[in-house]
PDB file of C-alpha atoms in Angstrom:
ATOM      1  CA  MET A1458       0.254  -7.554   5.206  1.00 60.00           C
ATOM      2  CA  ALA A1459       3.765  -6.091   5.236  1.00 53.00           C
ATOM      3  CA  ARG A1460       6.394  -6.091   7.775  1.00 53.00           C
ATOM      4  CA  LEU A1461       9.022  -3.320   8.340  1.00 45.00           C
ATOM      5  CA  ALA A1462      12.340  -4.748   7.079  1.00 49.00           C
ATOM      6  CA  SER A1463      15.670  -4.104   8.969  1.00 40.00           C
ATOM      7  CA  GLY A1464      17.716  -1.022   8.326  1.00 47.00           C
ATOM      8  CA  ALA A1465      17.597   2.469   8.961  1.00 47.00           C
ATOM      9  CA  PRO A1466      17.066   5.311   6.301  1.00 51.00           C
ATOM     10  CA  VAL A1467      20.141   6.358   4.275  1.00 51.00           C
ATOM     11  CA  ARG A1468      19.638   9.882   4.980  1.00 45.00           C
ATOM     12  CA  THR A1469      17.898  12.263   7.345  1.00 43.00           C
ATOM     13  CA  PHE A1470      14.257  13.073   6.987  1.00 38.00           C
ATOM     14  CA  ARG A1471      13.258  16.292   5.353  1.00 43.00           C
ATOM     15  CA  VAL A1472      10.117  18.051   4.213  1.00 42.00           C
ATOM     16  CA  LYS A1473       9.671  18.294   0.508  1.00 44.00           C
ATOM     17  CA  LYS A1474       7.494  20.624  -1.366  1.00 45.00           C
ATOM     18  CA  ARG A1475       3.824  19.927  -1.102  1.00 48.00           C
ATOM     19  CA  GLY A1476       5.009  17.346   1.605  1.00 51.00           C
ATOM     20  CA  VAL A1477       4.572  16.851   5.251  1.00 59.00           C
ATOM     21  CA  THR A1478       6.375  14.484   7.337  1.00 69.00           C
ATOM     22  CA  GLY A1479       4.781  11.879   9.431  1.00 80.00           C
ATOM     23  CA  LYS A1480       4.844   8.041  10.370  1.00 83.00           C
ATOM     24  CA  VAL A1481       2.449   4.985   9.034  1.00 89.00           C
ATOM     25  CA  GLN A1482       1.687   2.246  11.308  1.00 83.00           C
ATOM     26  CA  LEU A1483       2.149  -1.172   9.700  1.00 84.00           C
ATOM     27  CA  SER A1484      -0.082  -3.848  10.015  1.00 79.00           C
ATOM     28  CA  GLU A1485       2.425  -6.162  11.080  1.00 76.00           C
ATOM     29  CA  GLY A1486       3.886  -3.638  13.524  1.00 73.00           C
ATOM     30  CA  GLY A1487       6.283  -1.073  13.377  1.00 81.00           C
ATOM     31  CA  ARG A1488       6.246   2.298  11.754  1.00 83.00           C
ATOM     32  CA  LEU A1489       7.353   3.785   8.490  1.00 89.00           C
ATOM     33  CA  ARG A1490       8.397   7.520   8.212  1.00 88.00           C
ATOM     34  CA  SER A1491       7.296   9.486   5.013  1.00 87.00           C
ATOM     35  CA  GLU A1492       8.013  12.944   3.652  1.00 87.00           C
ATOM     36  CA  SER A1493       4.788  13.571   2.101  1.00 92.00           C
ATOM     37  CA  THR A1494       1.097  12.817   1.874  1.00 95.00           C
ATOM     38  CA  LEU A1495       1.600  11.046  -1.287  1.00 95.00           C
ATOM     39  CA  GLU A1496       4.540   8.623   0.079  1.00 95.00           C
ATOM     40  CA  ARG A1497       2.251   7.786   3.314  1.00 95.00           C
ATOM     41  CA  ASP A1498      -0.367   6.706   0.773  1.00 96.00           C
ATOM     42  CA  LEU A1499       2.176   4.640  -1.300  1.00 97.00           C
ATOM     43  CA  ILE A1500       3.368   2.885   1.996  1.00 96.00           C
ATOM     44  CA  ILE A1501      -0.348   2.328   3.079  1.00 96.00           C
ATOM     45  CA  THR A1502      -1.053   0.555  -0.376  1.00 97.00           C
ATOM     46  CA  LEU A1503       1.960  -1.434  -0.071  1.00 96.00           C
ATOM     47  CA  ASP A1504       1.064  -2.342   3.496  1.00 95.00           C
ATOM     48  CA  PHE A1505      -2.145  -3.623   2.395  1.00 96.00           C
ATOM     49  CA  HIS A1506      -1.086  -5.428  -0.564  1.00 94.00           C
ATOM     50  CA  SER A1507      -1.258  -9.336   0.240  1.00 91.00           C
ATOM     51  CA  ASP A1508       1.827 -10.326  -1.390  1.00 92.00           C
ATOM     52  CA  VAL A1509       4.378  -7.585  -0.294  1.00 94.00           C
ATOM     53  CA  ARG A1510       6.079  -9.133   2.610  1.00 91.00           C
ATOM     54  CA  ALA A1511       8.696  -6.267   3.575  1.00 92.00           C
ATOM     55  CA  VAL A1512       8.612  -2.620   3.263  1.00 94.00           C
ATOM     56  CA  ILE A1513      11.499  -0.265   3.756  1.00 93.00           C
ATOM     57  CA  GLU A1514      11.826   3.510   3.913  1.00 92.00           C
ATOM     58  CA  GLN A1515      14.766   5.217   1.893  1.00 91.00           C
ATOM     59  CA  PRO A1516      16.834   2.194   1.715  1.00 92.00           C
ATOM     60  CA  VAL A1517      19.465   2.911  -0.654  1.00 95.00           C
ATOM     61  CA  ARG A1518      21.526   5.854  -2.053  1.00 96.00           C
ATOM     62  CA  ILE A1519      22.517   5.852  -5.402  1.00 97.00           C
ATOM     63  CA  ASP A1520      25.566   7.718  -6.868  1.00 97.00           C
ATOM     64  CA  TYR A1521      25.670   8.623 -10.287  1.00 97.00           C
ATOM     65  CA  GLU A1522      27.312  11.185 -12.663  1.00 94.00           C
ATOM     66  CA  HIS A1523      25.546  13.932 -14.502  1.00 92.00           C
ATOM     67  CA  GLU A1524      27.438  16.439 -16.750  1.00 90.00           C
ATOM     68  CA  GLY A1525      30.623  15.830 -15.237  1.00 91.00           C
ATOM     69  CA  GLN A1526      29.305  16.276 -11.652  1.00 93.00           C
ATOM     70  CA  ARG A1527      28.807  13.244  -8.911  1.00 96.00           C
ATOM     71  CA  ARG A1528      25.478  13.579  -7.606  1.00 95.00           C
ATOM     72  CA  ARG A1529      23.253  11.298  -5.462  1.00 96.00           C
ATOM     73  CA  PHE A1530      19.602  10.066  -5.368  1.00 97.00           C
ATOM     74  CA  THR A1531      17.625   8.433  -2.466  1.00 96.00           C
ATOM     75  CA  PRO A1532      14.536   6.607  -3.656  1.00 96.00           C
ATOM     76  CA  ASP A1533      11.539   6.863  -1.148  1.00 95.00           C
ATOM     77  CA  VAL A1534      10.538   3.193  -0.567  1.00 96.00           C
ATOM     78  CA  LEU A1535      11.605  -0.275  -1.337  1.00 96.00           C
ATOM     79  CA  ALA A1536       9.001  -3.119  -1.143  1.00 96.00           C
ATOM     80  CA  GLU A1537       9.936  -6.895  -1.338  1.00 95.00           C
ATOM     81  CA  PHE A1538       7.167  -9.056  -2.725  1.00 94.00           C
ATOM     82  CA  ASP A1539       6.500 -12.742  -2.176  1.00 91.00           C
ATOM     83  CA  ALA A1540       8.032 -15.183  -4.405  1.00 82.00           C
ATOM     84  CA  VAL A1541       5.740 -16.775  -6.912  1.00 77.00           C
ATOM     85  CA  GLY A1542       6.485 -19.989  -9.053  1.00 71.00           C
ATOM     86  CA  GLY A1543       9.795 -21.071  -7.331  1.00 67.00           C
ATOM     87  CA  HIS A1544      11.434 -17.698  -8.186  1.00 74.00           C
ATOM     88  CA  ALA A1545      13.118 -15.195  -6.043  1.00 71.00           C
ATOM     89  CA  PRO A1546      11.195 -12.652  -4.121  1.00 78.00           C
ATOM     90  CA  ARG A1547      10.409  -9.546  -6.461  1.00 92.00           C
ATOM     91  CA  ILE A1548      11.801  -6.203  -5.436  1.00 96.00           C
ATOM     92  CA  VAL A1549      10.726  -3.073  -6.439  1.00 97.00           C
ATOM     93  CA  LEU A1550      12.358   0.466  -5.689  1.00 98.00           C
ATOM     94  CA  TYR A1551       9.812   3.186  -5.607  1.00 98.00           C
ATOM     95  CA  GLU A1552       9.670   7.140  -6.189  1.00 97.00           C
ATOM     96  CA  VAL A1553       6.771   9.044  -5.670  1.00 97.00           C
ATOM     97  CA  LYS A1554       6.221  12.559  -7.246  1.00 97.00           C
ATOM     98  CA  PHE A1555       3.074  14.633  -8.054  1.00 97.00           C
ATOM     99  CA  HIS A1556       2.543  14.752 -11.625  1.00 97.00           C
ATOM    100  CA  GLN A1557       2.680  18.226 -11.940  1.00 97.00           C
ATOM    101  CA  GLU A1558       5.922  18.144 -10.312  1.00 96.00           C
ATOM    102  CA  LEU A1559       7.242  15.617 -13.025  1.00 96.00           C
ATOM    103  CA  GLN A1560       5.997  17.713 -15.610  1.00 96.00           C
ATOM    104  CA  GLU A1561       7.710  21.145 -14.354  1.00 96.00           C
ATOM    105  CA  ARG A1562      11.290  19.160 -13.399  1.00 96.00           C
ATOM    106  CA  TRP A1563      11.419  16.274 -15.883  1.00 96.00           C
ATOM    107  CA  GLY A1564      14.611  17.737 -17.163  1.00 95.00           C
ATOM    108  CA  GLU A1565      16.250  17.634 -13.739  1.00 94.00           C
ATOM    109  CA  LEU A1566      14.717  14.391 -12.540  1.00 97.00           C
ATOM    110  CA  ARG A1567      15.201  12.333 -15.540  1.00 97.00           C
ATOM    111  CA  PRO A1568      19.031  11.655 -14.822  1.00 97.00           C
ATOM    112  CA  ARG A1569      18.355  10.396 -11.267  1.00 97.00           C
ATOM    113  CA  PHE A1570      15.707   8.159 -12.601  1.00 98.00           C
ATOM    114  CA  LYS A1571      17.946   6.698 -15.269  1.00 97.00           C
ATOM    115  CA  ALA A1572      20.404   6.175 -12.654  1.00 97.00           C
ATOM    116  CA  ALA A1573      18.080   4.226 -10.757  1.00 98.00           C
ATOM    117  CA  THR A1574      16.819   2.136 -13.468  1.00 97.00           C
ATOM    118  CA  HIS A1575      20.277   1.120 -14.118  1.00 97.00           C
ATOM    119  CA  TYR A1576      21.137   0.262 -10.369  1.00 97.00           C
ATOM    120  CA  CYS A1577      17.969  -1.886  -9.883  1.00 97.00           C
ATOM    121  CA  ARG A1578      18.699  -3.664 -13.379  1.00 96.00           C
ATOM    122  CA  GLN A1579      21.870  -4.523 -12.096  1.00 96.00           C
ATOM    123  CA  ARG A1580      20.540  -6.266  -8.863  1.00 95.00           C
ATOM    124  CA  GLY A1581      17.686  -7.840 -10.743  1.00 95.00           C
ATOM    125  CA  TRP A1582      15.219  -5.458  -8.969  1.00 96.00           C
ATOM    126  CA  ARG A1583      12.282  -3.094 -10.684  1.00 96.00           C
ATOM    127  CA  PHE A1584      12.493   0.863 -10.429  1.00 97.00           C
ATOM    128  CA  LYS A1585       9.030   2.295 -10.573  1.00 97.00           C
ATOM    129  CA  LEU A1586       8.131   6.208 -10.722  1.00 97.00           C
ATOM    130  CA  MET A1587       4.484   6.826  -9.071  1.00 97.00           C
ATOM    131  CA  THR A1588       2.282   9.479  -8.851  1.00 98.00           C
ATOM    132  CA  GLU A1589      -1.116  10.090  -7.326  1.00 98.00           C
ATOM    133  CA  ARG A1590      -2.596   8.745 -10.585  1.00 97.00           C
ATOM    134  CA  GLN A1591      -1.178   5.328  -9.696  1.00 97.00           C
ATOM    135  CA  ILE A1592      -1.579   5.891  -5.890  1.00 98.00           C
ATOM    136  CA  ARG A1593      -4.533   7.450  -5.106  1.00 98.00           C
ATOM    137  CA  THR A1594      -7.094   4.679  -6.420  1.00 98.00           C
ATOM    138  CA  PRO A1595     -10.184   2.683  -4.905  1.00 98.00           C
ATOM    139  CA  PHE A1596      -7.504   0.256  -3.394  1.00 98.00           C
ATOM    140  CA  LEU A1597      -6.032   2.844  -1.356  1.00 98.00           C
ATOM    141  CA  LYS A1598      -9.448   4.087  -0.226  1.00 98.00           C
ATOM    142  CA  ASN A1599     -10.330   0.749   0.792  1.00 98.00           C
ATOM    143  CA  ALA A1600      -7.120  -0.163   2.483  1.00 97.00           C
ATOM    144  CA  GLN A1601      -7.616   3.054   4.418  1.00 97.00           C
ATOM    145  CA  PHE A1602     -10.855   2.129   5.331  1.00 97.00           C
ATOM    146  CA  LEU A1603     -10.390  -1.940   6.095  1.00 97.00           C
ATOM    147  CA  ARG A1604      -6.985  -1.223   8.193  1.00 95.00           C
ATOM    148  CA  GLY A1605      -9.107   0.214  10.946  1.00 93.00           C
ATOM    149  CA  TYR A1606     -10.669  -3.519  11.416  1.00 96.00           C
ATOM    150  CA  LEU A1607      -7.413  -5.359  11.670  1.00 93.00           C
ATOM    151  CA  GLY A1608      -6.985  -4.443  15.429  1.00 88.00           C
ATOM    152  CA  ILE A1609     -10.518  -4.530  16.920  1.00 93.00           C
ATOM    153  CA  ARG A1610     -11.461  -7.316  19.577  1.00 93.00           C
ATOM    154  CA  ASP A1611     -12.209 -10.641  17.861  1.00 91.00           C
ATOM    155  CA  ASP A1612     -15.303 -11.936  18.157  1.00 95.00           C
ATOM    156  CA  PRO A1613     -15.513 -15.684  17.318  1.00 96.00           C
ATOM    157  CA  VAL A1614     -19.443 -16.198  17.576  1.00 97.00           C
ATOM    158  CA  THR A1615     -20.312 -13.303  15.468  1.00 98.00           C
ATOM    159  CA  ARG A1616     -17.691 -14.291  12.917  1.00 97.00           C
ATOM    160  CA  GLY A1617     -18.789 -17.794  12.987  1.00 97.00           C
ATOM    161  CA  GLN A1618     -22.289 -16.921  12.232  1.00 97.00           C
ATOM    162  CA  LEU A1619     -21.379 -14.862   9.429  1.00 97.00           C
ATOM    163  CA  LEU A1620     -19.041 -17.781   8.129  1.00 96.00           C
ATOM    164  CA  TYR A1621     -21.727 -20.290   8.527  1.00 96.00           C
ATOM    165  CA  MET A1622     -24.347 -18.278   6.536  1.00 96.00           C
ATOM    166  CA  PHE A1623     -21.696 -17.392   4.103  1.00 95.00           C
ATOM    167  CA  ARG A1624     -21.317 -21.114   3.279  1.00 94.00           C
ATOM    168  CA  ALA A1625     -25.247 -21.304   2.810  1.00 95.00           C
ATOM    169  CA  LEU A1626     -25.315 -18.281   0.449  1.00 96.00           C
ATOM    170  CA  GLY A1627     -22.323 -18.691  -1.909  1.00 96.00           C
ATOM    171  CA  PRO A1628     -21.074 -15.320  -3.156  1.00 97.00           C
ATOM    172  CA  THR A1629     -23.527 -12.492  -1.798  1.00 98.00           C
ATOM    173  CA  THR A1630     -23.032  -9.001  -0.712  1.00 98.00           C
ATOM    174  CA  PRO A1631     -22.765  -7.517   2.594  1.00 98.00           C
ATOM    175  CA  GLN A1632     -26.057  -6.381   2.871  1.00 98.00           C
ATOM    176  CA  ALA A1633     -27.494  -9.620   1.954  1.00 98.00           C
ATOM    177  CA  LEU A1634     -25.402 -11.550   4.337  1.00 98.00           C
ATOM    178  CA  LEU A1635     -26.008  -9.544   7.134  1.00 98.00           C
ATOM    179  CA  ALA A1636     -29.702  -9.609   6.539  1.00 97.00           C
ATOM    180  CA  ALA A1637     -29.626 -13.246   5.970  1.00 97.00           C
ATOM    181  CA  ALA A1638     -27.714 -13.752   9.393  1.00 97.00           C
ATOM    182  CA  TYR A1639     -29.566 -11.457  11.637  1.00 97.00           C
ATOM    183  CA  TRP A1640     -33.202 -10.297  11.525  1.00 95.00           C
ATOM    184  CA  ASP A1641     -32.824  -7.058  13.310  1.00 96.00           C
ATOM    185  CA  GLU A1642     -30.952  -4.191  12.049  1.00 96.00           C
ATOM    186  CA  GLN A1643     -29.277  -3.597  15.434  1.00 97.00           C
ATOM    187  CA  SER A1644     -27.969  -7.117  15.352  1.00 97.00           C
ATOM    188  CA  GLN A1645     -26.498  -6.349  11.633  1.00 98.00           C
ATOM    189  CA  MET A1646     -24.953  -3.389  12.578  1.00 97.00           C
ATOM    190  CA  LYS A1647     -22.959  -4.786  15.558  1.00 97.00           C
ATOM    191  CA  ALA A1648     -22.010  -7.731  13.019  1.00 98.00           C
ATOM    192  CA  LEU A1649     -20.691  -5.257  10.136  1.00 98.00           C
ATOM    193  CA  PRO A1650     -17.219  -4.498  11.836  1.00 98.00           C
ATOM    194  CA  TYR A1651     -16.454  -8.255  12.216  1.00 98.00           C
ATOM    195  CA  LEU A1652     -17.363  -8.831   8.374  1.00 98.00           C
ATOM    196  CA  TRP A1653     -14.985  -6.028   7.446  1.00 98.00           C
ATOM    197  CA  GLN A1654     -12.513  -7.285   9.823  1.00 97.00           C
ATOM    198  CA  MET A1655     -12.344 -10.717   7.770  1.00 97.00           C
ATOM    199  CA  VAL A1656     -12.617  -8.549   4.392  1.00 97.00           C
ATOM    200  CA  ALA A1657      -9.382  -6.996   5.928  1.00 97.00           C
ATOM    201  CA  GLU A1658      -7.973 -10.404   6.627  1.00 96.00           C
ATOM    202  CA  ARG A1659      -8.664 -11.809   3.218  1.00 95.00           C
ATOM    203  CA  VAL A1660     -10.921 -14.359   4.755  1.00 96.00           C
ATOM    204  CA  VAL A1661     -13.514 -12.798   2.748  1.00 97.00           C
ATOM    205  CA  GLY A1662     -12.659 -12.158  -0.732  1.00 97.00           C
ATOM    206  CA  VAL A1663     -13.918  -8.698  -2.671  1.00 98.00           C
ATOM    207  CA  ASP A1664     -12.639  -6.804  -5.837  1.00 98.00           C
ATOM    208  CA  LEU A1665     -10.364  -4.165  -3.484  1.00 98.00           C
ATOM    209  CA  HIS A1666      -9.698  -2.575  -6.980  1.00 97.00           C
ATOM    210  CA  GLN A1667     -13.451  -1.177  -7.177  1.00 98.00           C
ATOM    211  CA  PRO A1668     -15.071   1.161  -4.598  1.00 98.00           C
ATOM    212  CA  LEU A1669     -16.161  -0.893  -1.360  1.00 98.00           C
ATOM    213  CA  THR A1670     -19.806  -0.633  -0.682  1.00 98.00           C
ATOM    214  CA  MET A1671     -22.587  -2.929   0.862  1.00 98.00           C
ATOM    215  CA  ALA A1672     -23.507  -3.808  -2.566  1.00 98.00           C
ATOM    216  CA  SER A1673     -20.195  -5.223  -3.473  1.00 98.00           C
ATOM    217  CA  THR A1674     -19.914  -8.726  -4.619  1.00 98.00           C
ATOM    218  CA  ILE A1675     -18.284 -11.119  -1.576  1.00 98.00           C
ATOM    219  CA  TRP A1676     -16.812 -14.411  -1.627  1.00 97.00           C
ATOM    220  CA  MET A1677     -15.196 -17.156   0.729  1.00 91.00           C
ATOM    221  CA  ASP A1678     -11.499 -17.049  -0.357  1.00 77.00           C
TER     222      ASP A1678
END
């Protein structure tokens, strides 16, 4: 889960078209501010990715020149990903826009995106433009659902029972696991939040890029 990296936003927050300002609680503590529901959804997605180590809101201001005039561009979010195979941590600078807005304002927006791409290449980063088509996916819905179980009170007895049965069954489904672990429906329903907690913690694996249901295949991570 992501943590809040140090550093204040480089500009004052404002309300964008189609946007609402708000704060997103991160799993590891701290809050990030967002200027739109789409930016909020990107932060939730990044926070729930297991390989994202830090997230910063509006981290840099990019100065560039276009048509003889000095301009400024402040991308929305920066994410730092875990290092893989001895390489340095991967850093991605994100800008979010609704697809329709991109179509309507592409001529105006393109120079700032070009400047951001150049800025990132100079630093070994990556610039990524995201719309609702890349953000509002089954992964986001699963993240929104599972994040609520990260803070529930721990129950070692119930978790131990589920893990014991899991080892006996191997890959299974939430429905089958609960039915094998408990005879009565009331006990199954009481245990279900702790199963979702283990999924959210990545103790139990599942394909988070597919809709999460009681019939989803789950396995021990």
